[in-house]
Amino acid sequence: MTFTRRAMLVGGGQMVIGGALAARMAYISIIDNDHYVLESESNRVNLTLVPPRRGWIVDRRGKALANNRVSLRIDLIPDRLHDKELVLRQLRTLLRLDGDAMERINRDLKAASGFQPVAVAEDLSEADYASILVRLPDLPGVAPQRGFARNYPTGAAVGHLIGYVGAPTAEEYQAANKDPLYITPGFRVGKDGLEKYFQPMLRGEPGAKRVEVTARGKVVRELDTTEDKQGKTVHLTIDADLQEYIARRMGRESGAAVVIDCDNGDILSFVSMPSFDPNSFSDGISNSEYSWLRADDHQPLINKATRGLYPPGSTLKPMAAIAAVEHGVDPSERHTCIGGYRLGSRFFRCLGTHGSVDMATAIMKSCNSYFYWLAHRLGYDAFAPTAKMLGLGEEFQLAGSNQRYGTIPDSAWKMRKYDQAWSASDSLNAIIGQGYVSVNPLQLAVMAARIASGRKLYPRLVNRQFRNDPLPYSADALAVARHGMDLVVNGPGGTAGRSRLPLDGIAMAGKTGTAQVRGLNTGNGKSGSWRFRDHGLFVCFAPVDKPKYAAGIVIEHGMGGSRAAAPVAKDFMTFLYDREKAMEALETFEAGWGGTIKERMDRDYMAWKTGASSDPDPEIPQ
Amino acid sequence: MIPVPAAVQRVPWKLIAILSGITGFGLLVLYSAAGGNWSPWALQQGVRFLVFLTVALVIGRFNIKIFEDFAYLGYIGILILLIAVELLGFVGGGSQRWLNLGFMNLQPSELMKVAIVLALARFYTQLPPGSTRTWTALWPALVMIGFPAALVMLQPDLGTALAICIGGVIVMFCAGLPFWWFGSTAAAGVAALPILFSFLHDYQQKRVLIFLDPESDPLGAGYHISQSKIAIGSGGIGGKGFLNGSQSHLDYLPEGHTDFIFATMAEEWGLIGGLVLLGLFFLLLRWSTRVALNARTRFGQLAAAGLTMTIFFYIAINLMMVMGLAPVVGIPLPLFSYGGSSMLTIMTCVGIVLAIENDTKKAGGRFR
């Protein structure tokens, strides 16, 4: 009976195992059912996010500074890219990519993580796009997409103001809690400037496309689609036409110009040139284009309007006049300029021999001697608070800007910084905007706007409320500064006399400045290589009798304010009142410079790529 | 009452119903797996089933003495074929399993599963009852199991080698060898697992390791198991419905018509379908176990028990594999999976068991 017992045992063992299998199956399909249904769904359904269209950035009249255009694009998904070499070779042939593009793609592929897409090409023609579509089954890892690309109608003119967008980096993806949108092809985040600052507003909500896919990723059918929700529009105070005009008017110069509305602090233009074209960044800038931008000694990648620091030179004289009147100096009191000012054993030079001058005349002729005399008499500590009150050395609450705010020195500052006492010669240097003093062009514009309006205006790019209280200065003090500035342009022998507006009934007031790049003793700053020439500065407002527009302009190495900066101001102030006349002037200039900004940049880039110099000696536009 | 003719009475209608039930269900699943098509699988499998069913019924009419007489001869012949495979066999699918005979590819290791059971049953039938607890009962059996198992391992085919071992060992167990031999061998086997593991091929080692930790390779070898569990689990109690399984239809489930066909079925028919299939298998095994218990001869007892175990082993290992309880070894689900080799083996087993049953019936019962 051994066999029967043992066979029963074996059969019993089989029953037990069979029962265990039934129990296991019941466990999987009942207890774990929800979990596996979910996994089966996520297998079956491929959720493709549709990147939202970015919100527009528009100027004060609703004109687009940044919008979107339809773009046919090809991306690579690194994780699905099995035969990288083959696919890249095919793409290279099909899309006629150059070595530059291949280098960038390879670099991006190395840096990309997993499913993070790498852009191969954007803005393809329908024909090129179709040529990829038909070969798609043989190109695993290639993802074609019909999407939107960021577009900047005025290109380089708004580069520093608007910033640019780009594909999110691995860090940004992590920071966004691995939001799958951040690894969706075609999605862009703001990388700089206003695009970055207003990213949450501009982003929008993604749409979604649900498709059923096979294990090999083949789409079986579309399930349903949700539309994307476009980002909100950002309204700027900028005047797009003025912005573009000034950018073009800068020509081949390197510099910055900020124009402020004297009624409310609206920034009407915010130009730093040369600039990059933000359009080239939005579809992934090529290595060589980026090197070209970096190699340019005019520094197109730096926003000079907020990040450029310059000795303000004589542009500080109207401010000094206000401070002096507030400290009891009679504006009609005269000082005789003998071509300089003697302080102990040192002789501080003036730019000319001006003879007997009063305060307004001293501003008009930019007489250093007069102001040396004031500074020696009152000490610079009497002037520094006024400089600060007018916005110099101040960091403004301004959307999307990263400011370097410079220095307005005084005795306490010097003691803190150098542990040295303030000397009379420091005062003399500071009063003519040299020495320790440094400011940025935005501050110069604010100073002009505050002097012109008599109020403590704060610059703004969006509709943001500031109190803009009246300045704590007497009408006399402000009047003498404004009168001096009026004379600079419209007076007999003013330093900016040639920049008088060619308009009836509208006059501009201003103050030129020349900032020495090297000391006075090492050259005259008027010749020699570009890098050692003096900076030209100009602050101004118009109309004189009822100020509406104020501006600060810096032309790097422009040799002098009256020569380089004031003519720019003359043309854009003209533009604000008489566009035709201003455009005529601009077109004449551009003919001499070799075309529009884009034409020049394209040519320079091509020249640079072929090894030729991209740095022709900047011509002086006169 | 209409008298039923003897020829009709002799036909094992209940067995045919069970086999047809299993295979018919399988055909539905194959039809669905092909996206609602009779080709390429379902039709061919159906034709094949009819052919092999006929073969099994014919085998069932054979006298049991034939199997007993030819047990050793068959075993030796198949052993020679296995050696021939080692020497001449062509390599397919990464392993050396088939012998090209010109008109068909023969897989001798499949036949060996049956032959080892018959040969050992013959051996223990001849062994004097008093010797079952001696050394003489052990070593010839071990040699008989060891040779073919080693040859199949060389091919390499872990699943079939295990099937040969388990069929042989069950015959030894049923023959009444001392209980503690099996206990101590099992204990020694567990202790020797690491050494055995080192004898496995790289890909086999990998399968075992991934079985122990499927998460380590979700897209590679662990993919089979996790997709299979997803298919079974997402089916729930009632299933997604005939022709509605996304896992198999969208190719997420690899081998959805062969080794992983149970998952394909479970996705569409759910737990209910799974239990029905398990029930049919239970009826089949209950039948063959009863044949073993009632067999007239010792050879019949041992052979039927061993063949039952061979069939059971296929079912158990395949189901454990698709439910994530065993590593992935290429073992199909009897009669259900698409493929001829395993159906041939199973139907041969069924035919021999049927012959044993007929032998018992003819003699009018056990030991008479």
PDB file of N, CA and C in Angstrom, chain A residues 497-566:
ATOM      1  N   GLY A 497      25.334 122.564 -28.201  1.00  0.00           N
ATOM      2  CA  GLY A 497      24.619 123.465 -29.087  1.00  0.00           C
ATOM      3  C   GLY A 497      24.254 122.836 -30.418  1.00  0.00           C
ATOM      4  N   ARG A 498      25.087 121.945 -30.884  1.00  0.00           N
ATOM      5  CA  ARG A 498      24.821 121.320 -32.181  1.00  0.00           C
ATOM      6  C   ARG A 498      23.653 120.341 -32.125  1.00  0.00           C
ATOM      7  N   SER A 499      23.236 119.986 -30.891  1.00  0.00           N
ATOM      8  CA  SER A 499      22.160 119.009 -30.758  1.00  0.00           C
ATOM      9  C   SER A 499      20.814 119.646 -30.460  1.00  0.00           C
ATOM     10  N   ARG A 500      20.709 120.944 -30.776  1.00  0.00           N
ATOM     11  CA  ARG A 500      19.425 121.619 -30.635  1.00  0.00           C
ATOM     12  C   ARG A 500      18.391 120.900 -31.490  1.00  0.00           C
ATOM     13  N   LEU A 501      17.135 120.734 -30.961  1.00  0.00           N
ATOM     14  CA  LEU A 501      16.133 119.983 -31.710  1.00  0.00           C
ATOM     15  C   LEU A 501      15.707 120.765 -32.946  1.00  0.00           C
ATOM     16  N   PRO A 502      15.595 120.080 -34.072  1.00  0.00           N
ATOM     17  CA  PRO A 502      15.158 120.746 -35.313  1.00  0.00           C
ATOM     18  C   PRO A 502      13.646 120.885 -35.356  1.00  0.00           C
ATOM     19  N   LEU A 503      13.066 121.316 -34.250  1.00  0.00           N
ATOM     20  CA  LEU A 503      11.605 121.391 -34.163  1.00  0.00           C
ATOM     21  C   LEU A 503      11.206 122.795 -33.756  1.00  0.00           C
ATOM     22  N   ASP A 504      10.004 123.205 -34.183  1.00  0.00           N
ATOM     23  CA  ASP A 504       9.507 124.523 -33.790  1.00  0.00           C
ATOM     24  C   ASP A 504       8.815 124.411 -32.450  1.00  0.00           C
ATOM     25  N   GLY A 505       9.227 125.247 -31.504  1.00  0.00           N
ATOM     26  CA  GLY A 505       8.519 125.336 -30.237  1.00  0.00           C
ATOM     27  C   GLY A 505       8.831 124.264 -29.228  1.00  0.00           C
ATOM     28  N   ILE A 506       9.684 123.330 -29.579  1.00  0.00           N
ATOM     29  CA  ILE A 506      10.049 122.323 -28.595  1.00  0.00           C
ATOM     30  C   ILE A 506      11.559 122.321 -28.442  1.00  0.00           C
ATOM     31  N   ALA A 507      12.001 122.596 -27.219  1.00  0.00           N
ATOM     32  CA  ALA A 507      13.439 122.651 -26.979  1.00  0.00           C
ATOM     33  C   ALA A 507      13.813 121.569 -25.991  1.00  0.00           C
ATOM     34  N   MET A 508      15.049 121.118 -26.122  1.00  0.00           N
ATOM     35  CA  MET A 508      15.559 120.111 -25.219  1.00  0.00           C
ATOM     36  C   MET A 508      16.589 120.737 -24.312  1.00  0.00           C
ATOM     37  N   ALA A 509      16.589 120.316 -23.035  1.00  0.00           N
ATOM     38  CA  ALA A 509      17.634 120.759 -22.119  1.00  0.00           C
ATOM     39  C   ALA A 509      18.495 119.564 -21.805  1.00  0.00           C
ATOM     40  N   GLY A 510      19.773 119.796 -21.535  1.00  0.00           N
ATOM     41  CA  GLY A 510      20.616 118.620 -21.288  1.00  0.00           C
ATOM     42  C   GLY A 510      21.907 118.963 -20.612  1.00  0.00           C
ATOM     43  N   LYS A 511      22.697 117.967 -20.376  1.00  0.00           N
ATOM     44  CA  LYS A 511      24.044 118.187 -19.857  1.00  0.00           C
ATOM     45  C   LYS A 511      24.941 117.090 -20.390  1.00  0.00           C
ATOM     46  N   THR A 512      26.030 117.537 -21.002  1.00  0.00           N
ATOM     47  CA  THR A 512      26.982 116.573 -21.530  1.00  0.00           C
ATOM     48  C   THR A 512      27.932 116.113 -20.439  1.00  0.00           C
ATOM     49  N   GLY A 513      28.560 115.001 -20.679  1.00  0.00           N
ATOM     50  CA  GLY A 513      29.593 114.548 -19.757  1.00  0.00           C
ATOM     51  C   GLY A 513      30.607 113.745 -20.529  1.00  0.00           C
ATOM     52  N   THR A 514      31.832 113.835 -20.074  1.00  0.00           N
ATOM     53  CA  THR A 514      32.884 113.041 -20.690  1.00  0.00           C
ATOM     54  C   THR A 514      33.596 112.320 -19.564  1.00  0.00           C
ATOM     55  N   ALA A 515      33.577 111.010 -19.626  1.00  0.00           N
ATOM     56  CA  ALA A 515      34.175 110.241 -18.541  1.00  0.00           C
ATOM     57  C   ALA A 515      35.502 109.706 -18.994  1.00  0.00           C
ATOM     58  N   GLN A 516      36.543 110.062 -18.192  1.00  0.00           N
ATOM     59  CA  GLN A 516      37.862 109.621 -18.599  1.00  0.00           C
ATOM     60  C   GLN A 516      38.038 108.134 -18.310  1.00  0.00           C
ATOM     61  N   VAL A 517      38.491 107.466 -19.338  1.00  0.00           N
ATOM     62  CA  VAL A 517      38.754 106.043 -19.181  1.00  0.00           C
ATOM     63  C   VAL A 517      40.148 105.861 -18.607  1.00  0.00           C
ATOM     64  N   ARG A 518      41.088 106.742 -19.002  1.00  0.00           N
ATOM     65  CA  ARG A 518      42.422 106.771 -18.410  1.00  0.00           C
ATOM     66  C   ARG A 518      42.584 108.139 -17.747  1.00  0.00           C
ATOM     67  N   GLY A 519      43.580 108.235 -16.922  1.00  0.00           N
ATOM     68  CA  GLY A 519      43.835 109.514 -16.268  1.00  0.00           C
ATOM     69  C   GLY A 519      44.154 110.586 -17.292  1.00  0.00           C
ATOM     70  N   LEU A 520      43.958 111.847 -16.892  1.00  0.00           N
ATOM     71  CA  LEU A 520      44.198 112.956 -17.819  1.00  0.00           C
ATOM     72  C   LEU A 520      45.634 113.000 -18.308  1.00  0.00           C
ATOM     73  N   ASN A 521      46.548 112.500 -17.460  1.00  0.00           N
ATOM     74  CA  ASN A 521      47.964 112.626 -17.811  1.00  0.00           C
ATOM     75  C   ASN A 521      48.438 111.551 -18.788  1.00  0.00           C
ATOM     76  N   THR A 522      47.625 110.514 -19.033  1.00  0.00           N
ATOM     77  CA  THR A 522      48.113 109.422 -19.892  1.00  0.00           C
ATOM     78  C   THR A 522      47.589 109.516 -21.311  1.00  0.00           C
ATOM     79  N   GLY A 523      47.022 110.628 -21.672  1.00  0.00           N
ATOM     80  CA  GLY A 523      46.506 110.760 -23.025  1.00  0.00           C
ATOM     81  C   GLY A 523      45.351 111.721 -22.989  1.00  0.00           C
ATOM     82  N   ASN A 524      44.938 112.166 -24.124  1.00  0.00           N
ATOM     83  CA  ASN A 524      43.859 113.135 -24.105  1.00  0.00           C
ATOM     84  C   ASN A 524      42.490 112.494 -24.293  1.00  0.00           C
ATOM     85  N   GLY A 525      42.449 111.147 -24.466  1.00  0.00           N
ATOM     86  CA  GLY A 525      41.169 110.461 -24.565  1.00  0.00           C
ATOM     87  C   GLY A 525      40.456 110.710 -25.871  1.00  0.00           C
ATOM     88  N   LYS A 526      41.070 111.410 -26.760  1.00  0.00           N
ATOM     89  CA  LYS A 526      40.381 111.745 -28.004  1.00  0.00           C
ATOM     90  C   LYS A 526      40.939 110.964 -29.183  1.00  0.00           C
ATOM     91  N   SER A 527      41.981 110.215 -28.955  1.00  0.00           N
ATOM     92  CA  SER A 527      42.551 109.465 -30.068  1.00  0.00           C
ATOM     93  C   SER A 527      43.078 108.154 -29.514  1.00  0.00           C
ATOM     94  N   GLY A 528      43.796 107.445 -30.308  1.00  0.00           N
ATOM     95  CA  GLY A 528      44.316 106.167 -29.860  1.00  0.00           C
ATOM     96  C   GLY A 528      43.265 105.093 -30.030  1.00  0.00           C
ATOM     97  N   SER A 529      43.570 103.899 -29.516  1.00  0.00           N
ATOM     98  CA  SER A 529      42.672 102.777 -29.771  1.00  0.00           C
ATOM     99  C   SER A 529      41.360 102.987 -29.036  1.00  0.00           C
ATOM    100  N   TRP A 530      40.300 102.371 -29.577  1.00  0.00           N
ATOM    101  CA  TRP A 530      38.926 102.559 -29.106  1.00  0.00           C
ATOM    102  C   TRP A 530      38.801 102.337 -27.610  1.00  0.00           C
ATOM    103  N   ARG A 531      39.506 101.328 -27.122  1.00  0.00           N
ATOM    104  CA  ARG A 531      39.329 100.943 -25.732  1.00  0.00           C
ATOM    105  C   ARG A 531      39.755 102.025 -24.738  1.00  0.00           C
ATOM    106  N   PHE A 532      40.647 102.936 -25.198  1.00  0.00           N
ATOM    107  CA  PHE A 532      41.154 103.933 -24.251  1.00  0.00           C
ATOM    108  C   PHE A 532      40.528 105.303 -24.440  1.00  0.00           C
ATOM    109  N   ARG A 533      39.554 105.374 -25.338  1.00  0.00           N
ATOM    110  CA  ARG A 533      38.921 106.674 -25.552  1.00  0.00           C
ATOM    111  C   ARG A 533      37.920 106.964 -24.434  1.00  0.00           C
ATOM    112  N   ASP A 534      37.611 108.215 -24.258  1.00  0.00           N
ATOM    113  CA  ASP A 534      36.678 108.625 -23.207  1.00  0.00           C
ATOM    114  C   ASP A 534      35.262 108.173 -23.539  1.00  0.00           C
ATOM    115  N   HIS A 535      34.471 107.950 -22.464  1.00  0.00           N
ATOM    116  CA  HIS A 535      33.053 107.682 -22.651  1.00  0.00           C
ATOM    117  C   HIS A 535      32.325 109.002 -22.864  1.00  0.00           C
ATOM    118  N   GLY A 536      31.292 108.981 -23.716  1.00  0.00           N
ATOM    119  CA  GLY A 536      30.462 110.166 -23.876  1.00  0.00           C
ATOM    120  C   GLY A 536      29.129 109.964 -23.176  1.00  0.00           C
ATOM    121  N   LEU A 537      28.730 110.949 -22.360  1.00  0.00           N
ATOM    122  CA  LEU A 537      27.459 110.825 -21.636  1.00  0.00           C
ATOM    123  C   LEU A 537      26.596 112.049 -21.895  1.00  0.00           C
ATOM    124  N   PHE A 538      25.292 111.841 -21.722  1.00  0.00           N
ATOM    125  CA  PHE A 538      24.378 112.952 -21.882  1.00  0.00           C
ATOM    126  C   PHE A 538      23.115 112.664 -21.080  1.00  0.00           C
ATOM    127  N   VAL A 539      22.709 113.654 -20.276  1.00  0.00           N
ATOM    128  CA  VAL A 539      21.396 113.557 -19.637  1.00  0.00           C
ATOM    129  C   VAL A 539      20.559 114.709 -20.173  1.00  0.00           C
ATOM    130  N   CYS A 540      19.261 114.501 -20.334  1.00  0.00           N
ATOM    131  CA  CYS A 540      18.468 115.551 -20.954  1.00  0.00           C
ATOM    132  C   CYS A 540      16.992 115.413 -20.624  1.00  0.00           C
ATOM    133  N   PHE A 541      16.233 116.442 -20.911  1.00  0.00           N
ATOM    134  CA  PHE A 541      14.778 116.346 -20.848  1.00  0.00           C
ATOM    135  C   PHE A 541      14.193 117.322 -21.851  1.00  0.00           C
ATOM    136  N   ALA A 542      12.930 117.071 -22.223  1.00  0.00           N
ATOM    137  CA  ALA A 542      12.262 117.932 -23.194  1.00  0.00           C
ATOM    138  C   ALA A 542      10.756 117.772 -23.003  1.00  0.00           C
ATOM    139  N   PRO A 543       9.935 118.733 -23.333  1.00  0.00           N
ATOM    140  CA  PRO A 543      10.343 120.111 -23.682  1.00  0.00           C
ATOM    141  C   PRO A 543      10.839 120.853 -22.433  1.00  0.00           C
ATOM    142  N   VAL A 544      11.613 121.894 -22.653  1.00  0.00           N
ATOM    143  CA  VAL A 544      12.224 122.626 -21.533  1.00  0.00           C
ATOM    144  C   VAL A 544      11.167 123.208 -20.615  1.00  0.00           C
ATOM    145  N   ASP A 545      10.122 123.815 -21.221  1.00  0.00           N
ATOM    146  CA  ASP A 545       9.153 124.546 -20.401  1.00  0.00           C
ATOM    147  C   ASP A 545       8.182 123.628 -19.665  1.00  0.00           C
ATOM    148  N   LYS A 546       7.923 122.448 -20.205  1.00  0.00           N
ATOM    149  CA  LYS A 546       6.988 121.548 -19.525  1.00  0.00           C
ATOM    150  C   LYS A 546       7.496 120.124 -19.733  1.00  0.00           C
ATOM    151  N   PRO A 547       8.464 119.719 -18.946  1.00  0.00           N
ATOM    152  CA  PRO A 547       9.181 118.463 -19.244  1.00  0.00           C
ATOM    153  C   PRO A 547       8.244 117.261 -19.310  1.00  0.00           C
ATOM    154  N   LYS A 548       8.422 116.480 -20.377  1.00  0.00           N
ATOM    155  CA  LYS A 548       7.639 115.249 -20.555  1.00  0.00           C
ATOM    156  C   LYS A 548       8.577 114.037 -20.613  1.00  0.00           C
ATOM    157  N   TYR A 549       9.664 114.197 -21.344  1.00  0.00           N
ATOM    158  CA  TYR A 549      10.586 113.079 -21.515  1.00  0.00           C
ATOM    159  C   TYR A 549      11.947 113.412 -20.916  1.00  0.00           C
ATOM    160  N   ALA A 550      12.519 112.459 -20.190  1.00  0.00           N
ATOM    161  CA  ALA A 550      13.879 112.625 -19.677  1.00  0.00           C
ATOM    162  C   ALA A 550      14.676 111.404 -20.064  1.00  0.00           C
ATOM    163  N   ALA A 551      15.986 111.593 -20.234  1.00  0.00           N
ATOM    164  CA  ALA A 551      16.782 110.464 -20.700  1.00  0.00           C
ATOM    165  C   ALA A 551      18.198 110.518 -20.173  1.00  0.00           C
ATOM    166  N   GLY A 552      18.816 109.369 -20.127  1.00  0.00           N
ATOM    167  CA  GLY A 552      20.242 109.263 -19.845  1.00  0.00           C
ATOM    168  C   GLY A 552      20.864 108.403 -20.924  1.00  0.00           C
ATOM    169  N   ILE A 553      21.946 108.886 -21.503  1.00  0.00           N
ATOM    170  CA  ILE A 553      22.591 108.154 -22.603  1.00  0.00           C
ATOM    171  C   ILE A 553      24.072 108.027 -22.302  1.00  0.00           C
ATOM    172  N   VAL A 554      24.611 106.842 -22.520  1.00  0.00           N
ATOM    173  CA  VAL A 554      26.057 106.647 -22.409  1.00  0.00           C
ATOM    174  C   VAL A 554      26.528 106.011 -23.701  1.00  0.00           C
ATOM    175  N   ILE A 555      27.522 106.615 -24.325  1.00  0.00           N
ATOM    176  CA  ILE A 555      28.162 105.974 -25.474  1.00  0.00           C
ATOM    177  C   ILE A 555      29.583 105.642 -25.041  1.00  0.00           C
ATOM    178  N   GLU A 556      29.858 104.355 -24.941  1.00  0.00           N
ATOM    179  CA  GLU A 556      31.183 103.934 -24.471  1.00  0.00           C
ATOM    180  C   GLU A 556      32.249 104.375 -25.464  1.00  0.00           C
ATOM    181  N   HIS A 557      33.304 104.945 -24.948  1.00  0.00           N
ATOM    182  CA  HIS A 557      34.445 105.354 -25.757  1.00  0.00           C
ATOM    183  C   HIS A 557      34.019 106.245 -26.921  1.00  0.00           C
ATOM    184  N   GLY A 558      32.984 107.050 -26.654  1.00  0.00           N
ATOM    185  CA  GLY A 558      32.466 107.926 -27.709  1.00  0.00           C
ATOM    186  C   GLY A 558      33.208 109.244 -27.763  1.00  0.00           C
ATOM    187  N   MET A 559      34.202 109.385 -26.923  1.00  0.00           N
ATOM    188  CA  MET A 559      35.132 110.521 -26.878  1.00  0.00           C
ATOM    189  C   MET A 559      34.568 111.745 -26.202  1.00  0.00           C
ATOM    190  N   GLY A 560      33.265 111.867 -26.076  1.00  0.00           N
ATOM    191  CA  GLY A 560      32.738 113.030 -25.377  1.00  0.00           C
ATOM    192  C   GLY A 560      31.238 113.073 -25.505  1.00  0.00           C
ATOM    193  N   GLY A 561      30.594 113.667 -24.489  1.00  0.00           N
ATOM    194  CA  GLY A 561      29.146 113.694 -24.473  1.00  0.00           C
ATOM    195  C   GLY A 561      28.560 114.479 -25.624  1.00  0.00           C
ATOM    196  N   SER A 562      29.170 115.591 -25.943  1.00  0.00           N
ATOM    197  CA  SER A 562      28.579 116.429 -26.975  1.00  0.00           C
ATOM    198  C   SER A 562      28.771 115.793 -28.341  1.00  0.00           C
ATOM    199  N   ARG A 563      29.833 115.029 -28.459  1.00  0.00           N
ATOM    200  CA  ARG A 563      30.146 114.467 -29.764  1.00  0.00           C
ATOM    201  C   ARG A 563      29.356 113.181 -30.034  1.00  0.00           C
ATOM    202  N   ALA A 564      29.226 112.327 -29.010  1.00  0.00           N
ATOM    203  CA  ALA A 564      28.645 111.011 -29.245  1.00  0.00           C
ATOM    204  C   ALA A 564      27.226 110.869 -28.709  1.00  0.00           C
ATOM    205  N   ALA A 565      27.004 111.331 -27.469  1.00  0.00           N
ATOM    206  CA  ALA A 565      25.744 111.004 -26.808  1.00  0.00           C
ATOM    207  C   ALA A 565      24.632 111.995 -27.136  1.00  0.00           C
ATOM    208  N   ALA A 566      24.943 113.283 -27.122  1.00  0.00           N
ATOM    209  CA  ALA A 566      23.902 114.288 -27.332  1.00  0.00           C
ATOM    210  C   ALA A 566      23.219 114.167 -28.690  1.00  0.00           C
TER     211      ALA A 566
END
